Every structure is written in structure tokens, then in C-alpha cells.
Short mmCIF file of C-alpha atoms and ligand atoms in Angstrom, two decimals:
data_model
loop_
_atom_site.label_atom_id
_atom_site.label_comp_id
_atom_site.label_asym_id
_atom_site.label_seq_id
_atom_site.Cartn_x
_atom_site.Cartn_y
_atom_site.Cartn_z
CA UNK A 212 18.93 -0.95 6.34
CA UNK A 213 16.69 -2.34 3.49
CA UNK A 214 13.56 -1.88 5.39
CA UNK A 215 12.73 -4.18 2.13
CA UNK A 216 14.57 -7.00 -0.14
CA UNK A 217 12.53 -9.00 -3.01
CA UNK A 218 14.47 -11.58 -5.12
CA UNK A 219 14.03 -12.65 -7.34
CA UNK A 220 10.39 -13.05 -7.06
CA UNK A 221 7.62 -14.40 -9.15
CA UNK A 222 3.90 -14.91 -9.38
CA UNK A 223 2.05 -17.05 -11.94
CA UNK A 224 -1.69 -17.24 -11.24
CA UNK A 225 -3.29 -19.99 -11.70
CA UNK A 226 -6.15 -21.51 -15.00
CA UNK A 227 -9.10 -20.95 -13.85
CA UNK A 228 -12.13 -21.03 -15.99
CA UNK A 229 -10.89 -21.84 -19.78
CA UNK A 230 -8.96 -18.58 -18.80
CA UNK A 231 -5.26 -19.48 -19.11
CA UNK A 232 -2.07 -19.32 -16.41
CA UNK A 233 -0.72 -15.95 -16.21
CA UNK A 234 2.69 -14.44 -15.45
CA UNK A 235 1.99 -11.81 -13.52
CA UNK A 236 5.49 -11.00 -11.80
CA UNK A 237 8.88 -12.38 -13.52
CA UNK A 238 11.52 -12.70 -11.20
CA UNK A 239 11.12 -8.92 -9.75
CA UNK A 240 14.28 -8.33 -7.68
CA UNK A 241 14.70 -5.34 -5.97
CA UNK A 242 15.32 -3.85 -2.27
CA UNK A 243 13.77 -0.48 -1.22
CA UNK A 244 16.09 1.70 2.29
CA UNK A 245 14.52 2.46 5.36
CA UNK A 246 13.07 5.69 5.70
CA UNK A 247 13.01 6.22 1.34
CA UNK A 248 10.14 6.74 0.01
CA UNK A 249 9.89 4.51 -2.91
CA UNK A 250 7.78 4.84 -6.02
CA UNK A 251 5.99 1.19 -8.32
CA UNK A 252 5.60 2.75 -11.67
CA UNK A 253 4.03 1.13 -14.03
CA UNK A 254 1.41 0.16 -16.75
CA UNK A 255 -1.79 -1.06 -15.87
CA UNK A 256 -1.48 -4.77 -15.57
CA UNK A 257 2.28 -4.37 -15.41
CA UNK A 258 2.11 -5.99 -11.73
CA UNK A 259 2.64 -3.52 -10.02
CA UNK A 260 -1.00 -4.44 -7.62
CA UNK A 261 0.36 -7.95 -7.40
CA UNK A 262 3.87 -7.43 -6.31
CA UNK A 263 2.37 -5.43 -2.83
CA UNK A 264 -0.50 -8.40 -2.60
CA UNK A 265 2.33 -10.14 -2.22
CA UNK A 266 4.23 -8.05 0.35
CA UNK A 267 0.87 -7.40 2.32
CA UNK A 268 0.55 -11.28 2.44
CA UNK A 269 -2.40 -10.76 0.51
CA UNK A 270 -1.24 -13.30 -2.23
CA UNK A 271 1.24 -16.56 -2.22
CA UNK A 272 4.00 -16.23 -3.82
CA UNK A 273 4.93 -19.17 -6.52
CA UNK A 274 8.67 -18.61 -6.49
CA UNK A 275 11.13 -15.65 -4.79
CA UNK A 276 12.44 -14.73 -1.77
CA UNK A 277 10.77 -11.66 0.66
CA UNK A 278 12.05 -10.36 3.95
CA UNK A 279 11.49 -7.80 5.27
CA UNK A 280 13.69 -6.22 8.64
CA UNK A 281 15.82 -8.61 7.34
CA UNK A 282 13.04 -11.32 8.19
CA UNK A 283 12.31 -13.77 6.18
CA UNK A 284 8.33 -13.51 4.99
CA UNK A 285 8.00 -17.12 5.26
CA UNK A 286 9.58 -17.96 8.58
CA UNK A 287 8.25 -14.93 9.76
CA UNK A 288 4.69 -14.71 8.37
CA UNK A 289 3.50 -12.35 12.34
CA UNK A 290 6.03 -10.58 12.38
CA UNK A 291 6.26 -9.20 8.57
CA UNK A 292 2.82 -8.24 9.30
CA UNK A 293 2.93 -6.55 12.41
CA UNK A 294 5.16 -4.15 10.23
CA UNK A 295 3.40 -2.86 7.65
CA UNK A 296 -0.07 -0.72 6.87
CA UNK A 297 -1.25 -1.29 3.04
CA UNK A 298 -4.18 0.90 1.32
CA UNK A 299 -5.24 -0.43 -0.71
CA UNK A 300 -7.08 0.20 -4.15
CA UNK A 301 -10.45 -1.20 -3.99
CA UNK A 302 -12.53 0.50 -1.84
CA UNK A 303 -13.90 -2.44 -0.47
CA UNK A 304 -15.23 -1.86 2.87
CA UNK A 305 -18.19 -2.62 4.59
CA UNK A 306 -21.08 -0.81 3.81
CA UNK A 307 -23.01 -1.51 7.07
CA UNK A 308 -20.04 -0.10 8.86
CA UNK A 309 -19.03 3.10 10.59
CA UNK A 310 -15.45 4.12 10.15
CA UNK A 311 -14.98 4.21 14.41
CA UNK A 312 -16.06 0.12 13.75
CA UNK A 313 -14.32 -0.30 10.95
CA UNK A 314 -11.20 1.27 13.37
CA UNK A 315 -11.81 -0.97 16.61
CA UNK A 316 -11.90 -3.91 15.07
CA UNK A 317 -8.73 -3.72 12.31
CA UNK A 318 -7.13 -2.61 16.00
CA UNK A 319 -8.97 -5.46 17.67
CA UNK A 320 -7.02 -8.03 14.85
CA UNK A 321 -4.11 -6.15 15.47
CA UNK A 322 -4.00 -5.78 18.82
CA UNK A 323 -3.56 -1.86 18.98
CA UNK A 324 -4.18 -1.27 23.22
CA UNK A 325 -6.49 1.49 23.90
CA UNK A 326 -9.06 0.53 20.76
CA UNK A 327 -10.85 3.57 20.42
CA UNK A 328 -8.84 6.32 21.98
CA UNK A 329 -6.81 5.30 19.09
CA UNK A 330 -9.46 4.43 16.62
CA UNK A 331 -10.82 8.42 17.16
CA UNK A 332 -7.11 9.68 17.20
CA UNK A 333 -6.54 8.51 13.06
CA UNK A 334 -9.92 9.85 12.24
CA UNK A 335 -8.73 12.56 13.83
CA UNK A 336 -5.46 12.88 11.30
CA UNK A 337 -7.31 11.10 7.86
CA UNK A 338 -10.14 14.62 8.95
CA UNK A 339 -12.75 11.96 9.34
CA UNK A 340 -14.08 12.33 12.95
CA UNK A 341 -17.35 14.37 11.55
CA UNK A 342 -17.92 10.89 9.62
CA UNK A 343 -17.15 8.56 12.99
CA UNK A 344 -20.81 7.58 12.80
CA UNK A 345 -22.05 7.06 9.86
CA UNK A 346 -21.99 3.97 7.07
CA UNK A 347 -18.80 3.20 5.03
CA UNK A 348 -22.32 2.98 2.81
CA UNK A 349 -23.63 7.01 2.98
CA UNK A 350 -18.76 7.39 1.88
CA UNK A 351 -18.26 9.77 -0.65
CA UNK A 352 -15.52 7.36 -2.57
CA UNK A 353 -12.56 10.28 -1.22
CA UNK A 354 -13.97 9.40 1.85
CA UNK A 355 -13.80 5.95 1.96
CA UNK A 356 -9.94 5.94 0.25
CA UNK A 357 -9.67 8.32 3.50
CA UNK A 358 -11.17 5.30 5.86
CA UNK A 359 -8.46 2.57 3.78
CA UNK A 360 -5.66 4.71 4.66
CA UNK A 361 -7.11 5.44 8.34
CA UNK A 362 -6.78 0.90 8.36
CA UNK A 363 -3.43 0.45 7.11
CA UNK A 364 -1.96 3.51 9.77
CA UNK A 365 -4.03 1.73 12.82
CA UNK A 366 -0.99 0.19 14.35
CA UNK A 367 1.13 2.48 13.69
CA UNK A 368 3.33 -0.11 10.97
CA UNK A 369 6.93 1.12 9.89
CA UNK A 370 6.01 0.83 6.29
CA UNK A 371 3.27 1.85 4.66
CA UNK A 372 2.22 0.32 0.83
CA UNK A 373 -0.11 2.32 -1.20
CA UNK A 374 -1.35 0.51 -3.99
CA UNK A 375 -2.11 3.74 -6.18
CA UNK A 376 -3.90 5.77 -3.50
CA UNK A 377 -4.97 9.02 -5.87
CA UNK A 378 -5.88 6.99 -8.88
CA UNK A 379 -9.20 8.92 -10.17
CA UNK A 380 -9.54 11.32 -7.01
CA UNK A 381 -10.17 15.10 -7.06
CA UNK A 382 -6.65 17.49 -6.83
CA UNK A 383 -8.03 18.61 -2.93
CA UNK A 384 -7.96 14.50 -1.25
CA UNK A 385 -4.60 14.20 -3.49
CA UNK A 386 -2.69 16.81 -1.53
CA UNK A 387 -4.48 16.31 1.32
CA UNK A 388 -2.62 12.11 0.56
CA UNK A 389 0.72 13.39 -0.77
CA UNK A 390 0.71 16.00 2.55
CA UNK A 391 0.05 12.72 5.04
CA UNK A 392 2.26 10.56 2.53
CA UNK A 393 5.60 13.38 3.91
CA UNK A 394 3.95 14.03 7.14
CA UNK A 395 4.52 9.85 7.27
CA UNK A 396 7.94 9.80 5.93
CA UNK A 397 8.87 12.73 8.63
CA UNK A 398 7.64 10.39 11.10
CA UNK A 399 10.31 8.12 9.85
CA UNK A 400 8.20 5.73 8.15
CA UNK A 401 9.34 3.43 4.88
CA UNK A 402 6.92 4.36 2.11
CA UNK A 403 6.44 2.56 -0.84
CA UNK A 404 3.56 3.82 -3.55
CA UNK A 405 2.50 2.88 -6.93
CA UNK A 406 1.59 4.88 -9.41
CA UNK A 407 0.91 4.66 -13.95
CA UNK A 408 1.43 8.65 -13.40
CA UNK A 409 5.43 10.17 -13.66
CA UNK A 410 5.05 13.62 -12.61
CA UNK A 411 3.33 12.17 -8.83
CA UNK A 412 7.19 9.67 -8.97
CA UNK A 413 8.69 12.48 -9.31
CA UNK A 414 7.11 15.37 -7.09
CA UNK A 415 7.13 11.86 -4.12
CA UNK A 416 9.13 9.99 -4.19
CA UNK A 417 13.61 9.50 -3.76
CA UNK A 418 13.50 6.45 -5.79
CA UNK A 419 11.77 4.53 -8.44
CA UNK A 420 11.54 1.71 -9.56
CA UNK A 421 9.67 0.43 -13.24
CA UNK A 422 7.47 -2.45 -14.08
CA UNK A 423 7.41 -3.17 -16.93
CA UNK A 424 5.53 -6.93 -18.02
CA UNK A 425 5.78 -8.38 -14.20
CA UNK A 426 9.75 -7.31 -13.90
CA UNK A 427 11.68 -4.67 -13.05
CA UNK A 428 12.43 -2.66 -16.42
CA UNK A 429 14.90 0.42 -14.58
CA UNK A 430 15.12 1.35 -10.90
CA UNK A 431 17.96 4.38 -9.06
CA UNK A 432 17.49 7.00 -7.33
CA UNK A 433 14.38 9.57 -8.98
CA UNK A 434 16.73 13.19 -9.79
CA UNK A 435 19.11 9.82 -11.90
CA UNK A 436 16.24 7.78 -13.74
CA UNK A 437 14.77 11.03 -14.53
CA UNK A 438 17.84 12.03 -16.28
CA UNK A 439 17.75 8.97 -18.50
CA UNK A 440 14.18 9.40 -19.60
P1 LIG B 1560 -4.61 -17.23 -7.58
O1 LIG B 1560 -5.18 -18.43 -6.30
O2 LIG B 1560 -3.43 -17.74 -8.18
O3 LIG B 1560 -3.19 -16.73 -5.80
P2 LIG B 1560 -6.13 -15.76 -6.62
O4 LIG B 1560 -7.00 -16.07 -5.67
O5 LIG B 1560 -6.19 -14.38 -6.07
O6 LIG B 1560 -5.38 -16.38 -7.60
O7 LIG B 1560 -7.26 -15.12 -7.67
C1 LIG B 1560 -8.70 -16.04 -7.93
C2 LIG B 1560 -9.02 -15.31 -9.28
O8 LIG B 1560 -9.52 -14.71 -9.43
C3 LIG B 1560 -7.98 -16.37 -10.26
O9 LIG B 1560 -7.89 -17.79 -10.89
C4 LIG B 1560 -8.64 -15.49 -12.11
O10 LIG B 1560 -9.44 -15.99 -12.34
C5 LIG B 1560 -9.63 -14.06 -11.03
N1 LIG B 1560 -8.69 -12.92 -11.05
C6 LIG B 1560 -9.15 -11.48 -9.52
N2 LIG B 1560 -8.32 -10.67 -10.54
C7 LIG B 1560 -7.78 -11.27 -11.42
C8 LIG B 1560 -7.69 -10.13 -12.05
N3 LIG B 1560 -7.01 -9.06 -12.28
N4 LIG B 1560 -7.21 -10.31 -13.90
C9 LIG B 1560 -7.88 -11.51 -14.24
N5 LIG B 1560 -8.52 -12.45 -13.04
C10 LIG B 1560 -8.60 -12.37 -11.98
P1 LIG B 1561 -0.97 -3.81 -12.38
O1 LIG B 1561 -0.89 -3.72 -10.77
O2 LIG B 1561 0.21 -2.76 -12.39
O3 LIG B 1561 -1.98 -3.10 -13.13
P2 LIG B 1561 -1.73 -6.68 -11.30
O4 LIG B 1561 -0.64 -6.87 -10.51
O5 LIG B 1561 -2.86 -6.14 -11.25
O6 LIG B 1561 -0.91 -4.97 -11.66
O7 LIG B 1561 -1.37 -6.98 -12.66
C1 LIG B 1561 -0.68 -8.13 -13.81
C2 LIG B 1561 -1.40 -9.26 -14.47
O8 LIG B 1561 -2.31 -10.42 -13.67
C3 LIG B 1561 -2.16 -8.57 -15.35
O9 LIG B 1561 -2.13 -9.44 -16.53
C4 LIG B 1561 -4.02 -9.37 -14.45
O10 LIG B 1561 -5.08 -9.15 -15.78
C5 LIG B 1561 -2.90 -10.40 -13.89
N1 LIG B 1561 -3.78 -11.07 -12.72
C6 LIG B 1561 -3.57 -10.57 -11.64
N2 LIG B 1561 -4.65 -10.78 -10.50
C7 LIG B 1561 -4.74 -11.81 -11.09
C8 LIG B 1561 -5.58 -12.69 -11.01
N3 LIG B 1561 -5.76 -12.91 -9.15
N4 LIG B 1561 -5.48 -14.00 -11.13
C9 LIG B 1561 -5.32 -13.95 -12.75
N5 LIG B 1561 -4.67 -13.40 -13.00
C10 LIG B 1561 -4.44 -12.18 -12.23
#
């Protein structure tokens, strides 16, 4: 079964204040199989974040169809939301919230039972237990990333989307994130990650789609795709 099916997806951002409108996605069709680690590879500006933000329900598409576990996203937005956890690229956290508070709020938003216990469990998973009560503004970039990952996981989604999780991070954190992706995938989760590092896609992904100027220019299993490059 497909975890995600995307057909003819387009996104044109509206023109604002003198800036022209921008077509970020120009007819993207993709099928992400259940249980895959699926890589979206492409240079900056290719449209990767736009695609992820549409999946996450954060950006409205212009046209096309997105189905999650066979449910049309427009018809079942709540199902879609519950099925997906997104680790965003921007380290956007409330500076005066602690990791524990951040996760409890997130758990509340998703109706997760026993929010406090779940928050502590997930802080443990990402190695942030000792920072549970520190204000986010005191956390390093690496710790913020761990917290954003924890936020994405708190409602135990079946599909986990990571937007450039390792861009600009040190080796230790990259290895931690890779190990976490492998652990989640081994537990049956479908993973989508964007990257502009070919080596990362090669190392982590079963399938790779290459996006350029808002179009899928190649998509195959990783060995077949690499053989063609
Ligand atoms: P839309 O209403 O078309 O979905 P958004 O609400 O996503 O657009 O974005 C609002 C505005 O923020 C955009 O029209 C743009 O001016 C600005 N903006 C945000 N991110 C970017 C970016 N990466 N590049 C250019 N402009 C941006
Ligand atoms: P990537 O994640 O691959 O770097 P993005 O999806 O962020 O690509 O951006 C694709 C294109 O859309 C870029 O040209 C970017 O400037 C533009 N863009 C992204 N967000 C907005 C926005 N909110 N408003 C206007 N243009 C945007």
C-alpha cells in the first residue's frame, strides 16, 4: 500500500509587494510506499520544503491531489494530520517554553493520553531528559533539533517527515538523527526526508526522488538511481 500518493501537485505562491508570484511546484506526482525511507533530493529552492509543508497541511496547494493512506487530504484533513509528524527545518520554538512544556502542549493538541508521561518518554528517546526544564532560548541548535524531532514524534504518527534534518549539524548529532531514523523505520514507520546531500540520501534512503525547479526529474530505488548518475 502507498503511505502517500501525490498527483499533479502544483503550488504557486502569490505575488506580494512587488515580488512576483513564484511557482514552487510544477506538476509533482509521487508514490511513497509504506515502510520506506524516502528521500527528496534537490538543490536549495527546488521546492522540497513546499512539498513537505503541503503534506503537513501548513501550506495550501494550488492544484493536484494528495492522499495519505488512501484518504484524500482535502476530504479527511484530520486523519492526514494525525498520520503525519513533521520535523521542520526552522528552529522555531517558543523561547520561554521548556522542552517538557513544549511537548505537553503538542500532546494536548493531538489528544495524546497521559501527556506528561508521554513527554518524558519522548524526551528520553531524543536524549533531552536533563534539559526537560530549561527554557528553549538556552538550548543549543542541536538540542533544539532534538526537541523538534520529539515534537514530531509525540503523537506516534505512522509517517514521519524530516525537512533537512542534518543541514549544518555536527557529526555526533547527524549520527544520532540517522540512528533515530533507522530505529523508527525498523519500528514500521514510513519516513520522508529532504536533503541536498547525495551521500545522506544514498546512506539512508530506499528510494530517492530528485526535485529540480519544482519538478521530479528522477525517481527510483536508490541503487537504480545511483547507477544512472
Ligand atoms: P501563500 O499565501 O501564497 O500560501 P504564504 O502564506 O506561504 O503564501 O507566504 C506569505 C508570504 O511570505 C509570501 O507571499 C512571501 O512574500 C513571503 N515568503 C515566505 N517565505 C519565503 C521564501 N522562502 N521566499 C520568498 N518569499 C517568502
Ligand atoms: P527547497 O526546500 O527545495 O529549498 P522551497 O520549497 O523552500 O525549496 O522553495 C521553492 C521556491 O519557492 C523558491 O524559489 C522559494 O524562494 C519559493 N518560496 C518558498 N516559500 C515561499 C513563500 N512563502 N512565498 C513565496 N515564495 C516562496
